[in-house]
Coordinates of C-alpha atoms in Angstrom, one line a residue:
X1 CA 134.6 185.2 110.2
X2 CA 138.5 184.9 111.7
X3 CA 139.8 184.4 108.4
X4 CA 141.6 187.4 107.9
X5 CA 142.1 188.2 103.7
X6 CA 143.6 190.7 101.3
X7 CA 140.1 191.4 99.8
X8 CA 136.6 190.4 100.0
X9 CA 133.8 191.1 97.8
X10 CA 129.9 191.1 98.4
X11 CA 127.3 188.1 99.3
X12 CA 130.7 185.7 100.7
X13 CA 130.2 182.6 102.2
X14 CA 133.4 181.1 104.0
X15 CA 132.8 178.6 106.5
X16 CA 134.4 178.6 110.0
X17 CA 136.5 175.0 109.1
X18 CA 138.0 176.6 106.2
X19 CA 141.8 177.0 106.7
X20 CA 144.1 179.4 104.3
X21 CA 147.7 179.9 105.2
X22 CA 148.5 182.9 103.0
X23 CA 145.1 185.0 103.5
X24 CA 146.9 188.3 104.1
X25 CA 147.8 187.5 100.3
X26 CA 144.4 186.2 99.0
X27 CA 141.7 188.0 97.7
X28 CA 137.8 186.5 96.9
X29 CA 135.4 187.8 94.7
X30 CA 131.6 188.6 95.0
X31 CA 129.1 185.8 95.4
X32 CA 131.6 183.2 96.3
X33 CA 131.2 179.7 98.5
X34 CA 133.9 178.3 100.4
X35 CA 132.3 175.0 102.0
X36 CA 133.5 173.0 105.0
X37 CA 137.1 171.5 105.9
X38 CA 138.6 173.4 102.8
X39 CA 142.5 173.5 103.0
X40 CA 144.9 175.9 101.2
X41 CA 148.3 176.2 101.6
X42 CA 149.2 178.8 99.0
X43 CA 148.4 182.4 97.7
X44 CA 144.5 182.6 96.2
X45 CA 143.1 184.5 94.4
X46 CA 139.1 183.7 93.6
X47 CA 137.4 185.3 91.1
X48 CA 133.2 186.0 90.9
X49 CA 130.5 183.3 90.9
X50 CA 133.2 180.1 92.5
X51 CA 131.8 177.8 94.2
X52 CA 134.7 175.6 96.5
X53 CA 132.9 172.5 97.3
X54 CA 133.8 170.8 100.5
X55 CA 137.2 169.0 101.5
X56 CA 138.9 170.6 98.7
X57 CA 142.9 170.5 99.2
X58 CA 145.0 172.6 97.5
X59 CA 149.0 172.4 98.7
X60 CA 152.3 174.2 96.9
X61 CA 155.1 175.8 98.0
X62 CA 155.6 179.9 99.0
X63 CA 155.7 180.7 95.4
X64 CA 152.8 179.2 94.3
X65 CA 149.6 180.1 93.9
X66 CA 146.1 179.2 93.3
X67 CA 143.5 181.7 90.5
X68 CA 139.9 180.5 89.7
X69 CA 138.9 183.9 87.4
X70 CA 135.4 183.3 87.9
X71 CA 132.1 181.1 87.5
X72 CA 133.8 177.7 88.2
X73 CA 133.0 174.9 90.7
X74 CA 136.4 173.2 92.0
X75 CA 135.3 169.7 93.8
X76 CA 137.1 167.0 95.4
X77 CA 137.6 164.0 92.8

């Protein structure tokens, strides 16, 4: 995996289409998915257990940031 982040737990799956602008300042939990053509322009931080289906977007300025705590499943509407 290229995608270079702050922290990473165990059993991570990130796809290779995924794109995260602020990675040095993301961390990811254990036993997370991160599916195909995800796009994030701000700060995450990902908890246990999440599940990021694909084509997710999730935009904001330098300030913001996006926190799933754990065992959610965030999906394109």
């Amino acid at each position: 995996m290229s995608l270079k982040l702050k922290n990473i737990g165990n059993d991570v799956i990130i796809h290779k289409d995924v794109f995260i602008k602020n990675g040095f300042k993301s961390s990811v939990g254990s036993h997370v998915a991160i599916d195909k053509g995800v796009y994030c322009t701000v700060q995450m931080e990902v908890g246990d257990y999440v599940h990021i289906s694909p084509y997710v977007t999730i935009i904001g300025g330098n300030e913001a940031s996006f926190i799933a705590k754990g065992f959610n499943n965030i999906m394109a509407g």
